[in-house]
CSV table of C-alpha atoms in Angstrom, one decimal:
chain,number,residue,atom,x,y,z
A,1,MET,CA,60.4,32.5,-99.7
A,2,LYS,CA,60.2,34.8,-102.8
A,3,ARG,CA,60.3,33.0,-106.3
A,4,TRP,CA,63.0,35.4,-107.4
A,5,GLU,CA,65.3,34.7,-104.2
A,6,LYS,CA,69.1,33.5,-105.3
A,7,LEU,CA,69.3,29.8,-105.3
A,8,ASN,CA,71.6,27.9,-103.2
A,9,ASP,CA,74.8,26.4,-104.5
A,10,ARG,CA,72.7,22.7,-104.4
A,11,GLN,CA,69.9,24.2,-106.4
A,12,LEU,CA,71.9,26.0,-108.5
A,13,SER,CA,74.2,22.8,-109.4
A,14,LEU,CA,70.6,21.1,-109.7
A,15,LEU,CA,69.4,23.2,-112.4
A,16,ARG,CA,72.3,23.1,-114.4
A,17,ARG,CA,72.5,19.3,-114.5
A,18,ILE,CA,68.3,19.5,-115.7
A,19,CYS,CA,69.7,22.0,-118.3
A,20,ASP,CA,72.5,20.1,-119.5
A,21,GLY,CA,69.9,16.9,-119.8
A,22,ALA,CA,73.5,14.3,-120.1
A,23,ASP,CA,72.2,12.8,-116.7
A,24,PRO,CA,68.2,13.2,-116.5
A,25,VAL,CA,66.2,13.9,-113.0
A,26,THR,CA,63.7,11.7,-112.2
A,27,ALA,CA,61.5,10.5,-109.4
A,28,LYS,CA,63.8,7.7,-108.8
A,29,ASP,CA,66.6,10.6,-107.7
A,30,SER,CA,64.1,10.5,-104.5
A,31,GLY,CA,66.9,12.6,-102.8
A,32,LEU,CA,66.7,15.3,-104.9
A,33,ALA,CA,63.1,15.5,-104.9
A,34,ALA,CA,63.0,18.3,-102.5
A,35,THR,CA,65.3,20.2,-104.5
A,36,VAL,CA,63.5,19.7,-107.6
A,37,TYR,CA,60.0,20.7,-105.9
A,38,ALA,CA,61.7,24.1,-104.5
A,39,LEU,CA,62.7,25.0,-108.1
A,40,ARG,CA,59.9,24.0,-109.2
A,41,GLY,CA,57.9,26.4,-106.7
A,42,ARG,CA,60.0,29.2,-108.5
A,43,GLY,CA,59.3,28.2,-111.7
A,44,LEU,CA,62.8,27.4,-113.0
A,45,VAL,CA,61.6,23.5,-113.9
A,46,VAL,CA,58.5,21.6,-114.6
A,47,THR,CA,58.2,17.9,-113.8
A,48,PRO,CA,55.9,16.2,-116.6
A,49,ARG,CA,54.9,12.4,-115.7
A,50,ARG,CA,55.8,9.7,-118.3
A,51,ALA,CA,54.9,6.2,-117.6
A,52,GLY,CA,54.0,7.1,-114.1
A,53,VAL,CA,57.5,8.9,-113.2
A,54,TRP,CA,57.7,12.4,-113.3
A,55,TYR,CA,61.0,14.1,-115.2
A,56,ALA,CA,62.3,17.5,-114.4
A,57,GLU,CA,62.9,19.7,-117.3
A,58,ILE,CA,63.8,23.2,-117.3
A,59,THR,CA,61.4,26.1,-118.4
A,60,GLU,CA,62.7,29.6,-119.9
A,61,ALA,CA,62.7,31.4,-116.3
A,62,GLY,CA,65.3,28.5,-115.4
A,63,LYS,CA,67.3,29.0,-118.9
A,64,PHE,CA,67.0,33.0,-117.8
A,65,TYR,CA,68.4,32.5,-114.2
A,66,LEU,CA,71.3,30.7,-115.7
A,67,ASP,CA,72.2,33.3,-118.2
A,68,HIS,CA,71.7,36.1,-116.0
A,69,GLY,CA,72.2,34.8,-112.6
A,70,TYR,CA,68.7,36.6,-111.2
A,71,HIS,CA,64.8,35.2,-111.7
A,72,PRO,CA,63.1,37.1,-114.4
A,73,ASP,CA,60.0,38.0,-111.9
A,74,ARG,CA,62.6,39.9,-109.6
A,75,PRO,CA,60.5,43.1,-108.8
A,76,ASP,CA,63.7,45.5,-108.2
A,77,SER,CA,64.6,47.9,-110.6
A,78,VAL,CA,68.1,48.5,-110.6
A,79,PHE,CA,70.0,47.5,-113.1
A,80,ARG,CA,72.8,44.8,-113.1
A,81,VAL,CA,74.8,44.2,-115.7
A,82,PRO,CA,74.9,39.9,-116.1
A,83,LEU,CA,77.9,38.4,-116.1
A,84,SER,CA,78.2,37.5,-119.7
A,85,GLU,CA,77.6,41.3,-120.7
A,86,GLY,CA,80.4,42.4,-118.1
A,87,LEU,CA,82.8,39.9,-120.2
A,88,SER,CA,82.5,42.3,-123.4
A,89,SER,CA,81.9,45.9,-123.8
A,90,GLY,CA,82.0,45.9,-127.3
A,91,PRO,CA,79.6,48.2,-129.4
A,92,GLY,CA,77.3,45.3,-130.4
A,93,ARG,CA,76.4,44.7,-126.4
A,94,ARG,CA,75.8,48.7,-126.2
A,95,SER,CA,73.5,48.5,-129.3
A,96,HIS,CA,71.6,45.4,-128.1
A,97,ARG,CA,70.9,47.1,-124.7
A,98,VAL,CA,69.9,50.4,-126.7
A,99,ALA,CA,67.3,48.2,-128.5
A,100,GLU,CA,66.3,46.1,-125.2
A,101,VAL,CA,65.8,49.7,-123.4
A,102,GLY,CA,63.4,51.0,-126.2
A,103,SER,CA,61.3,47.7,-126.8
A,104,ALA,CA,60.5,47.9,-122.8
A,105,GLN,CA,59.7,51.3,-123.2
A,106,ARG,CA,57.1,50.7,-126.4
A,107,LEU,CA,55.8,48.1,-124.4
A,108,VAL,CA,55.1,50.3,-121.6
A,109,GLU,CA,53.8,53.0,-123.7
A,110,GLN,CA,51.2,50.6,-125.2
A,111,LEU,CA,50.1,49.5,-122.0
A,112,GLN,CA,49.5,52.8,-120.9
A,113,GLN,CA,47.2,53.3,-124.0
A,114,ALA,CA,45.7,50.0,-123.6
A,115,ASP,CA,44.2,50.9,-120.0
A,116,GLY,CA,47.0,49.1,-118.3
A,117,MET,CA,46.9,45.3,-119.8
A,118,ILE,CA,47.9,43.4,-122.7
A,119,HIS,CA,46.2,40.3,-123.9
A,120,ILE,CA,48.2,37.5,-125.8
A,121,SER,CA,46.4,34.4,-127.4
A,122,ASN,CA,48.2,31.4,-127.0
A,123,PRO,CA,51.5,32.6,-126.7
A,124,ASP,CA,54.6,29.9,-127.6
A,125,VAL,CA,57.7,29.5,-125.6
A,126,GLU,CA,59.8,32.1,-127.6
A,127,THR,CA,57.1,34.7,-127.3
A,128,ARG,CA,56.9,34.2,-123.4
A,129,ALA,CA,60.4,34.7,-122.8
A,130,SER,CA,60.3,37.8,-125.2
A,131,TYR,CA,57.9,39.5,-123.0
A,132,ARG,CA,59.8,37.9,-119.7
A,133,ARG,CA,62.5,40.0,-121.1
A,134,LEU,CA,61.2,43.3,-121.8
A,135,ILE,CA,59.4,42.9,-118.4
A,136,ASP,CA,63.0,42.5,-117.0
A,137,ALA,CA,64.3,45.0,-119.1
A,138,ALA,CA,61.8,48.0,-117.9
A,139,LYS,CA,62.0,47.1,-114.3
A,140,ARG,CA,65.9,47.0,-114.4
A,141,HIS,CA,65.8,50.5,-116.4
A,142,GLY,CA,63.5,52.1,-114.3
A,143,LEU,CA,60.8,52.5,-117.1
A,144,VAL,CA,57.3,51.3,-114.8
A,145,PRO,CA,55.9,54.5,-113.8
A,146,GLU,CA,55.5,55.8,-110.5
A,147,GLY,CA,53.2,54.3,-108.2
A,148,TYR,CA,52.7,51.5,-110.4
A,149,ARG,CA,54.1,47.6,-110.9
A,150,LEU,CA,54.6,45.8,-114.3
A,151,ARG,CA,53.9,41.9,-114.3
A,152,HIS,CA,52.1,39.2,-116.2
A,153,THR,CA,49.3,37.2,-115.0
A,154,GLY,CA,48.4,33.2,-115.6
A,155,ARG,CA,50.0,30.4,-115.3
A,156,ASP,CA,53.8,29.9,-116.4
A,157,ARG,CA,53.9,26.1,-116.3
A,158,GLY,CA,52.2,22.8,-116.4
A,159,GLU,CA,50.6,20.9,-119.2
A,160,ASP,CA,47.0,20.6,-120.4
A,161,GLY,CA,45.7,17.1,-121.1
A,162,SER,CA,47.1,17.5,-124.3
A,163,GLY,CA,50.7,17.7,-123.0
A,164,SER,CA,51.3,21.3,-124.5
A,165,ASP,CA,52.4,24.0,-122.4
A,166,THR,CA,49.4,26.5,-120.7
A,167,GLY,CA,51.7,29.9,-120.0
A,168,TRP,CA,50.3,32.8,-118.9
A,169,ASP,CA,48.5,35.5,-121.3
A,170,HIS,CA,48.2,38.7,-119.7
A,171,VAL,CA,50.8,41.6,-119.3
A,172,ARG,CA,49.2,44.4,-116.5
A,173,LEU,CA,50.7,47.7,-115.5
A,174,ASN,CA,48.7,47.8,-112.3
A,175,ILE,CA,48.7,50.6,-109.6
A,176,ARG,CA,50.6,49.8,-106.7
A,177,ASN,CA,48.2,48.9,-103.4
A,178,GLN,CA,50.1,52.2,-101.9
A,179,LEU,CA,49.7,55.5,-103.2
A,180,PHE,CA,51.1,58.9,-102.2
A,181,ASP,CA,49.9,61.0,-104.9
A,182,PRO,CA,46.9,63.2,-104.2
A,183,ALA,CA,45.8,63.5,-107.7
A,184,ALA,CA,46.0,59.2,-107.7
A,185,MET,CA,44.0,58.9,-104.4
A,186,SER,CA,41.5,61.0,-106.3
A,187,ASP,CA,41.6,58.9,-109.1
A,188,VAL,CA,40.9,56.1,-107.1
A,189,LEU,CA,38.0,57.3,-105.1
A,190,ASN,CA,36.4,58.9,-108.1
A,191,ARG,CA,36.3,55.6,-110.4
A,192,ASP,CA,35.0,53.8,-106.8
A,193,PRO,CA,33.4,56.0,-104.3
A,194,SER,CA,32.0,53.3,-102.5
A,195,ARG,CA,35.5,52.5,-101.1
A,196,ILE,CA,35.4,55.6,-98.6
A,197,ARG,CA,32.9,56.0,-95.8
A,198,VAL,CA,31.5,59.4,-97.6
A,199,SER,CA,28.6,60.4,-99.6
A,200,PRO,CA,29.1,61.4,-103.0
A,201,ALA,CA,28.6,64.9,-102.6
A,202,LEU,CA,31.5,65.7,-100.2
A,203,LEU,CA,34.0,63.4,-102.3
A,204,PRO,CA,35.2,67.5,-103.4
A,205,ARG,CA,35.7,67.9,-100.0
A,206,VAL,CA,37.6,64.9,-99.5
A,207,PHE,CA,40.2,66.0,-102.2
A,208,ILE,CA,40.7,69.2,-101.0
A,209,ILE,CA,41.4,67.8,-97.7
A,210,LEU,CA,44.0,65.0,-99.1
A,211,LYS,CA,45.7,67.2,-101.4
A,212,ARG,CA,46.4,70.2,-98.2
A,213,LEU,CA,47.1,67.3,-95.4
A,214,ALA,CA,50.0,66.3,-98.2
A,215,HIS,CA,51.2,69.3,-98.5
A,216,GLU,CA,51.2,70.0,-94.8
A,217,ALA,CA,52.7,66.9,-94.2
A,218,GLU,CA,55.4,67.4,-96.9
A,219,LEU,CA,56.8,70.6,-95.2
A,220,ARG,CA,57.6,68.8,-92.1
A,221,GLY,CA,59.2,65.8,-93.9
A,222,TYR,CA,56.2,63.6,-93.7
A,223,ARG,CA,54.2,61.7,-96.1
A,224,LEU,CA,50.7,61.0,-96.8
A,225,GLY,CA,49.9,57.8,-98.2
A,226,MET,CA,46.6,55.9,-99.2
A,227,SER,CA,46.6,51.8,-99.3
A,228,THR,CA,44.5,50.3,-101.8
A,229,LYS,CA,44.8,46.7,-100.4
A,230,ARG,CA,41.5,46.1,-98.9
A,231,PRO,CA,38.1,47.3,-100.4
A,232,LYS,CA,37.9,50.2,-98.4
A,233,VAL,CA,41.2,52.3,-98.3
A,234,THR,CA,42.7,53.3,-95.3
A,235,PHE,CA,45.0,56.4,-94.9
A,236,TYR,CA,48.1,56.9,-93.0
A,237,ILE,CA,51.0,59.0,-92.7
A,238,VAL,CA,54.4,58.2,-93.2
A,239,ALA,CA,56.9,60.0,-89.9
A,240,GLY,CA,60.2,58.6,-90.7
A,241,ASN,CA,60.3,54.7,-89.9
A,242,ARG,CA,56.7,55.0,-88.3
A,243,GLN,CA,53.6,54.9,-89.7
A,244,TRP,CA,50.2,56.2,-88.2
A,245,GLY,CA,46.8,55.9,-89.2
A,246,LEU,CA,44.2,58.3,-90.2
A,247,GLU,CA,40.5,57.9,-90.6
A,248,LEU,CA,38.6,60.2,-92.8
A,249,PHE,CA,34.8,59.6,-92.6
A,250,GLU,CA,31.5,61.0,-92.5
A,251,GLU,CA,29.3,60.9,-89.2
A,252,ARG,CA,25.9,59.3,-89.3
A,253,GLU,CA,23.0,60.4,-86.9
A,254,PRO,CA,20.5,58.0,-86.0
A,255,ILE,CA,16.8,58.2,-86.9
A,256,GLN,CA,14.0,56.9,-85.4
A,257,PRO,CA,12.6,54.0,-87.3
A,258,PRO,CA,8.7,53.3,-87.6
A,259,PRO,CA,7.6,50.8,-85.2
A,260,PRO,CA,7.5,47.2,-86.8
A,261,ARG,CA,4.2,45.8,-88.6
A,262,ARG,CA,3.1,42.4,-87.6
A,263,LEU,CA,1.9,40.5,-91.1
A,264,LEU,CA,0.3,37.0,-91.5
A,265,ARG,CA,2.4,34.6,-93.2
A,266,ALA,CA,1.1,34.0,-96.7
A,267,ARG,CA,-0.3,30.3,-97.7
A,268,THR,CA,2.1,30.4,-100.5
A,269,GLY,CA,5.0,31.0,-98.5
A,270,PRO,CA,7.1,28.3,-96.6
A,271,PRO,CA,5.8,25.9,-94.2
A,272,ARG,CA,4.4,27.4,-91.2
A,273,ARG,CA,6.6,26.7,-87.8
A,274,LYS,CA,5.0,25.7,-84.2
A,275,GLY,CA,4.7,28.7,-82.4
A,276,ASP,CA,5.7,31.3,-85.2
A,277,PRO,CA,2.7,32.4,-87.1
A,278,PHE,CA,3.8,35.5,-87.7
A,279,ILE,CA,6.4,37.2,-89.6
A,280,ARG,CA,8.3,40.8,-89.2
A,281,GLU,CA,9.3,43.1,-92.1
A,282,PRO,CA,12.8,43.9,-92.1
A,283,LEU,CA,13.8,46.8,-90.2
A,284,PRO,CA,14.7,50.1,-92.2
A,285,GLU,CA,18.3,51.8,-91.6
A,286,THR,CA,18.6,53.4,-88.3
A,287,THR,CA,21.4,55.8,-89.2
A,288,LYS,CA,21.8,58.4,-92.1
A,289,PRO,CA,24.7,60.4,-93.4
A,290,SER,CA,25.1,63.5,-91.7
A,291,GLY,CA,27.1,65.4,-93.9
A,292,ARG,CA,29.9,66.1,-91.2
A,293,LEU,CA,33.4,64.9,-91.9
A,294,THR,CA,35.6,63.6,-89.2
A,295,LEU,CA,39.5,63.4,-89.0
A,296,LYS,CA,41.2,60.7,-86.7
A,297,LEU,CA,44.9,60.4,-85.9
A,298,ALA,CA,45.4,56.7,-84.5
A,299,PRO,CA,46.2,56.7,-80.7
A,300,PRO,CA,49.9,55.8,-79.8
A,301,GLN,CA,51.2,52.4,-79.1
A,302,PHE,CA,52.9,53.3,-76.2
A,303,GLY,CA,51.7,55.2,-73.4
A,304,THR,CA,47.9,55.4,-72.6
A,305,GLY,CA,47.3,59.2,-75.0
A,306,GLN,CA,44.5,59.5,-77.3
A,307,GLY,CA,45.0,60.3,-80.8
A,308,GLY,CA,43.6,63.5,-82.1
A,309,THR,CA,40.1,64.1,-83.8
A,310,TRP,CA,38.9,67.0,-85.8
A,311,MET,CA,35.3,67.3,-87.1
A,312,ASP,CA,33.1,69.6,-88.5
A,313,LYS,CA,31.1,71.7,-86.0
A,314,GLY,CA,28.7,73.9,-87.3
A,315,ARG,CA,30.5,76.4,-89.5
A,316,SER,CA,33.7,75.4,-88.4
A,317,LEU,CA,34.8,72.4,-91.2
A,318,ILE,CA,37.8,70.3,-90.9
A,319,GLU,CA,39.5,72.4,-94.0
A,320,SER,CA,40.5,75.2,-91.5
A,321,LYS,CA,42.1,72.7,-88.7
A,322,LEU,CA,44.5,70.8,-91.2
A,323,ARG,CA,47.4,72.8,-90.0
A,324,GLU,CA,46.6,71.3,-86.5
A,325,VAL,CA,47.0,68.0,-87.6
A,326,ILE,CA,50.6,67.6,-88.4
A,327,PRO,CA,51.7,69.5,-85.1
A,328,GLU,CA,49.7,67.4,-83.6
A,329,LEU,CA,51.5,64.1,-84.7
A,330,ASP,CA,54.6,65.8,-83.9
A,331,ARG,CA,53.4,65.7,-80.4
A,332,LEU,CA,52.3,62.4,-80.4
A,333,LEU,CA,55.5,61.4,-81.5
A,334,ASP,CA,57.4,63.2,-78.6
A,335,ALA,CA,54.8,61.6,-76.4
A,336,GLU,CA,55.1,58.0,-77.7
A,337,GLU,CA,58.8,58.4,-77.9
A,338,GLN,CA,58.9,59.2,-74.1
A,339,ALA,CA,56.4,56.4,-73.3
A,340,ARG,CA,58.6,53.8,-75.3
A,341,ILE,CA,61.9,55.1,-73.5
A,342,GLU,CA,59.9,54.8,-70.3
A,343,HIS,CA,59.0,51.2,-71.1
A,344,GLU,CA,62.1,50.3,-72.3
A,345,ARG,CA,63.6,51.7,-69.0
A,346,ARG,CA,61.2,49.5,-67.0
A,347,LEU,CA,61.9,46.4,-68.9
A,348,ARG,CA,65.5,47.1,-68.3
A,349,GLU,CA,65.1,47.3,-64.6
A,350,LEU,CA,62.7,44.2,-64.5
A,351,GLN,CA,65.3,42.3,-66.3
A,352,GLU,CA,68.4,43.5,-64.2
A,353,GLU,CA,66.2,42.7,-61.2
A,354,GLN,CA,65.6,39.2,-62.6
A,355,GLU,CA,69.3,39.0,-63.4
A,356,ARG,CA,70.4,39.9,-59.6
A,357,GLU,CA,67.7,37.4,-58.3
A,358,GLU,CA,69.2,34.6,-60.4
A,359,ARG,CA,72.7,36.1,-59.1
A,360,GLU,CA,71.5,35.4,-55.6
A,361,GLN,CA,69.8,32.2,-56.4
A,362,ARG,CA,72.9,30.9,-57.9
A,363,VAL,CA,75.0,31.7,-55.1
A,364,ARG,CA,72.6,30.5,-52.1
A,365,TRP,CA,72.4,27.2,-54.4
A,366,GLU,CA,76.1,26.8,-55.1
A,367,ALA,CA,76.7,27.5,-51.0
A,368,ALA,CA,74.2,24.4,-50.6
A,369,VAL,CA,75.7,22.4,-53.2
A,370,ARG,CA,78.9,22.8,-50.9
A,371,GLU,CA,77.5,21.8,-48.0
A,372,ALA,CA,75.8,18.7,-49.5
A,373,GLN,CA,79.0,17.8,-50.8
A,374,GLU,CA,80.7,17.9,-47.7
A,375,ALA,CA,77.8,16.5,-45.6
A,376,ALA,CA,77.2,13.5,-48.4
A,377,ALA,CA,81.0,12.7,-48.4
A,378,GLU,CA,81.1,12.4,-44.7
A,379,GLU,CA,78.6,10.0,-44.3
A,380,ARG,CA,79.9,7.8,-46.9
A,381,ARG,CA,83.1,7.8,-45.5
A,382,ARG,CA,81.2,6.7,-42.1
A,383,ARG,CA,79.4,4.4,-43.7
A,384,LEU,CA,82.6,2.6,-45.7
A,385,PHE,CA,84.7,2.7,-42.6
A,386,ALA,CA,81.8,1.4,-40.6
A,387,ASN,CA,81.9,-1.3,-42.8
A,388,ALA,CA,85.5,-2.1,-42.8
A,389,LEU,CA,85.5,-2.0,-39.0
A,390,GLU,CA,82.6,-4.3,-39.0
A,391,ALA,CA,84.1,-6.8,-41.4
A,392,TRP,CA,87.5,-6.5,-39.1
A,393,ARG,CA,85.2,-7.4,-36.0
A,394,SER,CA,83.9,-10.1,-38.0
A,395,ALA,CA,87.1,-11.7,-38.8
A,396,ALA,CA,88.6,-11.4,-35.3
A,397,GLU,CA,85.4,-13.4,-34.1
A,398,LEU,CA,86.2,-15.8,-36.8
A,399,ARG,CA,89.6,-16.5,-35.8
A,400,ARG,CA,88.2,-17.1,-32.0
A,401,PHE,CA,85.8,-19.5,-32.9
A,402,CYS,CA,88.4,-21.2,-35.5
A,403,ALA,CA,90.6,-21.4,-32.6
A,404,ALA,CA,87.6,-23.1,-30.0
A,405,LEU,CA,87.1,-25.7,-32.9
A,406,GLN,CA,90.6,-26.4,-33.1
A,407,GLU,CA,90.8,-27.4,-29.7
A,408,SER,CA,87.7,-29.3,-29.6
A,409,ALA,CA,89.5,-31.4,-32.7
A,410,ALA,CA,92.3,-32.0,-30.4
A,411,ALA,CA,90.2,-33.2,-27.9
A,412,SER,CA,88.2,-35.9,-30.1
A,413,GLU,CA,89.4,-39.2,-30.7
A,414,ASP,CA,87.5,-39.8,-33.8
A,415,ALA,CA,89.7,-39.6,-37.0
A,416,GLU,CA,87.4,-39.1,-39.1
A,417,ALA,CA,85.5,-35.8,-37.5
A,418,VAL,CA,88.9,-34.7,-36.9
A,419,GLU,CA,89.4,-34.7,-40.3
A,420,ASN,CA,86.2,-33.3,-41.4
A,421,LEU,CA,86.4,-30.8,-38.7
A,422,THR,CA,90.0,-29.6,-40.1
A,423,LEU,CA,88.7,-29.2,-42.9
A,424,TRP,CA,86.4,-26.5,-42.1
A,425,ILE,CA,88.3,-24.4,-39.6
A,426,ARG,CA,91.2,-23.8,-42.5
A,427,TRP,CA,87.8,-22.7,-44.6
A,428,GLY,CA,86.8,-20.3,-41.8
A,429,GLN,CA,90.3,-19.0,-41.1
A,430,SER,CA,90.5,-18.2,-44.8
A,431,LEU,CA,87.3,-16.6,-45.1
A,432,ALA,CA,88.4,-14.3,-41.7
A,433,ASP,CA,91.2,-13.6,-43.9
A,434,THR,CA,89.2,-12.7,-46.9
A,435,LEU,CA,87.0,-10.3,-44.7
A,436,ASP,CA,89.6,-8.9,-42.9
A,437,PRO,CA,90.3,-5.3,-43.9
A,438,VAL,CA,93.8,-5.3,-42.6
A,439,LEU,CA,94.8,-8.1,-44.5
A,440,ALA,CA,92.8,-7.4,-47.5
A,441,PRO,CA,92.4,-3.5,-47.4
A,442,GLY,CA,90.8,-3.6,-51.0
A,443,ALA,CA,87.8,-2.1,-49.3
A,444,LEU,CA,88.9,0.8,-48.5
A,445,ALA,CA,92.1,1.7,-50.7
A,446,GLU,CA,89.7,1.2,-53.8
A,447,GLU,CA,87.4,4.0,-52.5
A,448,ASP,CA,88.6,7.9,-53.2
A,449,PHE,CA,88.8,9.8,-49.8
A,450,ASP,CA,87.2,12.6,-51.5
A,451,PRO,CA,85.0,11.2,-54.4
A,452,GLU,CA,82.9,12.6,-57.1
A,453,LEU,CA,79.1,12.6,-55.9
A,454,ASP,CA,76.4,12.0,-58.3
A,455,GLY,CA,72.8,14.1,-57.8
A,456,ASP,CA,71.0,11.4,-56.6
A,457,GLU,CA,73.4,11.3,-53.8
A,458,LEU,CA,73.7,14.9,-53.1
A,459,ARG,CA,69.9,15.5,-53.2
A,460,PRO,CA,68.8,14.4,-49.8
A,461,TYR,CA,71.1,17.2,-48.2
A,462,LEU,CA,69.9,19.9,-50.7
A,463,ASP,CA,66.5,20.8,-48.7
A,464,GLY,CA,64.5,20.8,-52.1
A,465,TRP,CA,67.3,22.3,-54.4
A,466,SER,CA,68.1,20.5,-57.5
A,467,PRO,CA,71.4,19.0,-57.6
A,468,TYR,CA,71.7,20.1,-61.6
A,469,GLY,CA,70.9,23.8,-61.4
A,470,PRO,CA,69.9,26.6,-58.8
A,471,ARG,CA,66.1,25.9,-59.1
A,472,ILE,CA,63.6,24.3,-56.4
A,473,GLU,CA,63.1,20.6,-57.5
A,474,TYR,CA,59.1,19.5,-56.9
A,475,ARG,CA,59.1,15.6,-56.7
A,476,PHE,CA,55.3,14.9,-57.4
A,477,ARG,CA,53.8,11.9,-55.7
A,478,SER,CA,52.3,9.0,-58.1
A,479,MET,CA,48.8,7.6,-57.4
A,480,GLY,CA,48.2,6.0,-54.2
A,481,HIS,CA,52.1,5.7,-53.6
A,482,PRO,CA,53.5,8.7,-51.5
A,483,PRO,CA,57.3,9.4,-52.3
A,484,SER,CA,59.8,8.0,-50.0
A,485,ALA,CA,61.0,10.3,-47.7
A,486,PRO,CA,65.2,10.9,-48.2
A,487,PRO,CA,67.5,9.8,-45.6
A,488,ALA,CA,68.0,12.6,-42.9
A,489,PRO,CA,71.6,13.4,-42.9
A,490,PRO,CA,73.7,12.4,-39.5
A,491,ALA,CA,74.4,15.1,-37.0
A,492,ARG,CA,77.7,16.1,-36.4
A,493,GLY,CA,79.6,14.3,-33.4
A,494,GLN,CA,76.9,11.8,-33.3
A,495,ALA,CA,78.7,8.2,-31.8
A,496,TRP,CA,78.8,5.4,-34.2
A,497,ARG,CA,76.7,2.6,-33.5
A,498,PHE,CA,77.0,-0.6,-35.6
A,499,SER,CA,75.0,-3.0,-33.4
A,500,ARG,CA,73.6,-3.6,-30.4
A,501,GLU,CA,75.7,-3.2,-27.4
A,502,GLY,CA,77.6,-6.5,-26.3
A,503,THR,CA,76.6,-8.2,-29.7
A,504,GLU,CA,79.1,-9.0,-32.2
A,505,CYS,CA,77.5,-9.8,-35.7
A,506,TRP,CA,79.3,-10.2,-39.6
A,507,ARG,CA,78.1,-10.3,-42.8
A,508,TRP,CA,79.2,-11.9,-45.6
A,509,THR,CA,78.5,-9.6,-48.9
């Protein structure tokens, strides 16, 4: 995040609280620490420590932000009238604005006369604030020369060991990293010829090539630029919203190096290693400047085409071929545009094919889920109904058994045994009534005939589909324990079989 970006409501409210000073913000307010650190990172507050606890204090930049509504380091040069100025438009305001513009203009002129840098020794708070205002005014009113940037360097917050402020102490007028003026490019290369891979004797030709190429590009609505961000300058052509790399360098030709000589290591040298009694002299250069220039356009981003290349051949120099560069760039742009269109068309086809496969897969999954729901619901109905039938049969068997016990008790002459047996008979009849689904149909009445089944109940009937989405579900084995096979769904029309033929059984669950 840039330090001059607009503050959010929380940050602005906290900055006003710090400026007011009635309610100090310290390290004890742990919930505000992140916001304080964000303001400190933008240079709007400082956090000096007292007795091991930091206290938030507003800086001149913070006061400037509260007064004007934007950061003083904002790089844009668009003039914006502060809110306080918009409330009044009297002669006092206009005269103050004129004086501000004049002071900013004098600062820029002073920088130009001082080779782009002014050193301020031990500036106090007011001095720093005044220079900040002048720098901001120069940017807002468009007073910074084309191709340059105005800024200050050094620290703008913090404390030294004695507790005094250590502010910035340089105001600089620097050349930007991008240059579009051939004269400015020539000045940069003249000051440091090592920034381009060309012999000093070929620099005049380089300047001519840059000037003519910039003219040809301007005729077609393009711009020739040079980046000075890296130690070696790089060139490019701006075509609309695209930027094409451009290389200009001197070819190098190989030379035959002399054979290396083997020399004995001097006694005063480093200790001799085992098996290495000799040293070799460093190899000389294997290439040398050829005096021939080469100009290359970067290959297109899309497609397999190659960029254009122009070079000196015999008496034919690059200067006579510069009119071919921009038409070649037009051709490459057209080819790249066609390749980009073709690339986007293939991407759309792949996306449409993927969407079609996903739709078909979802249709198959939905059909599998419907079949699985029918099969699982049918199996559930059979299981519940079979359990009810088994309970009904068990209740009937209990009643027959209790009737037999009652006949046995009637034939018995032991009064004590008859009394005990009668208790068992009553309990057995009560148990039969509890198990009988006809008398107590809760087991079936409480179960929905068309229930909502969960994923675990549907999974055995989905044939590998996931019950939660149109995808195949892979169930991995744990080490040494193979996964249990899901129960096979019953075949349609299969006869019910609850127990072995001729055998009755009941369970108390």
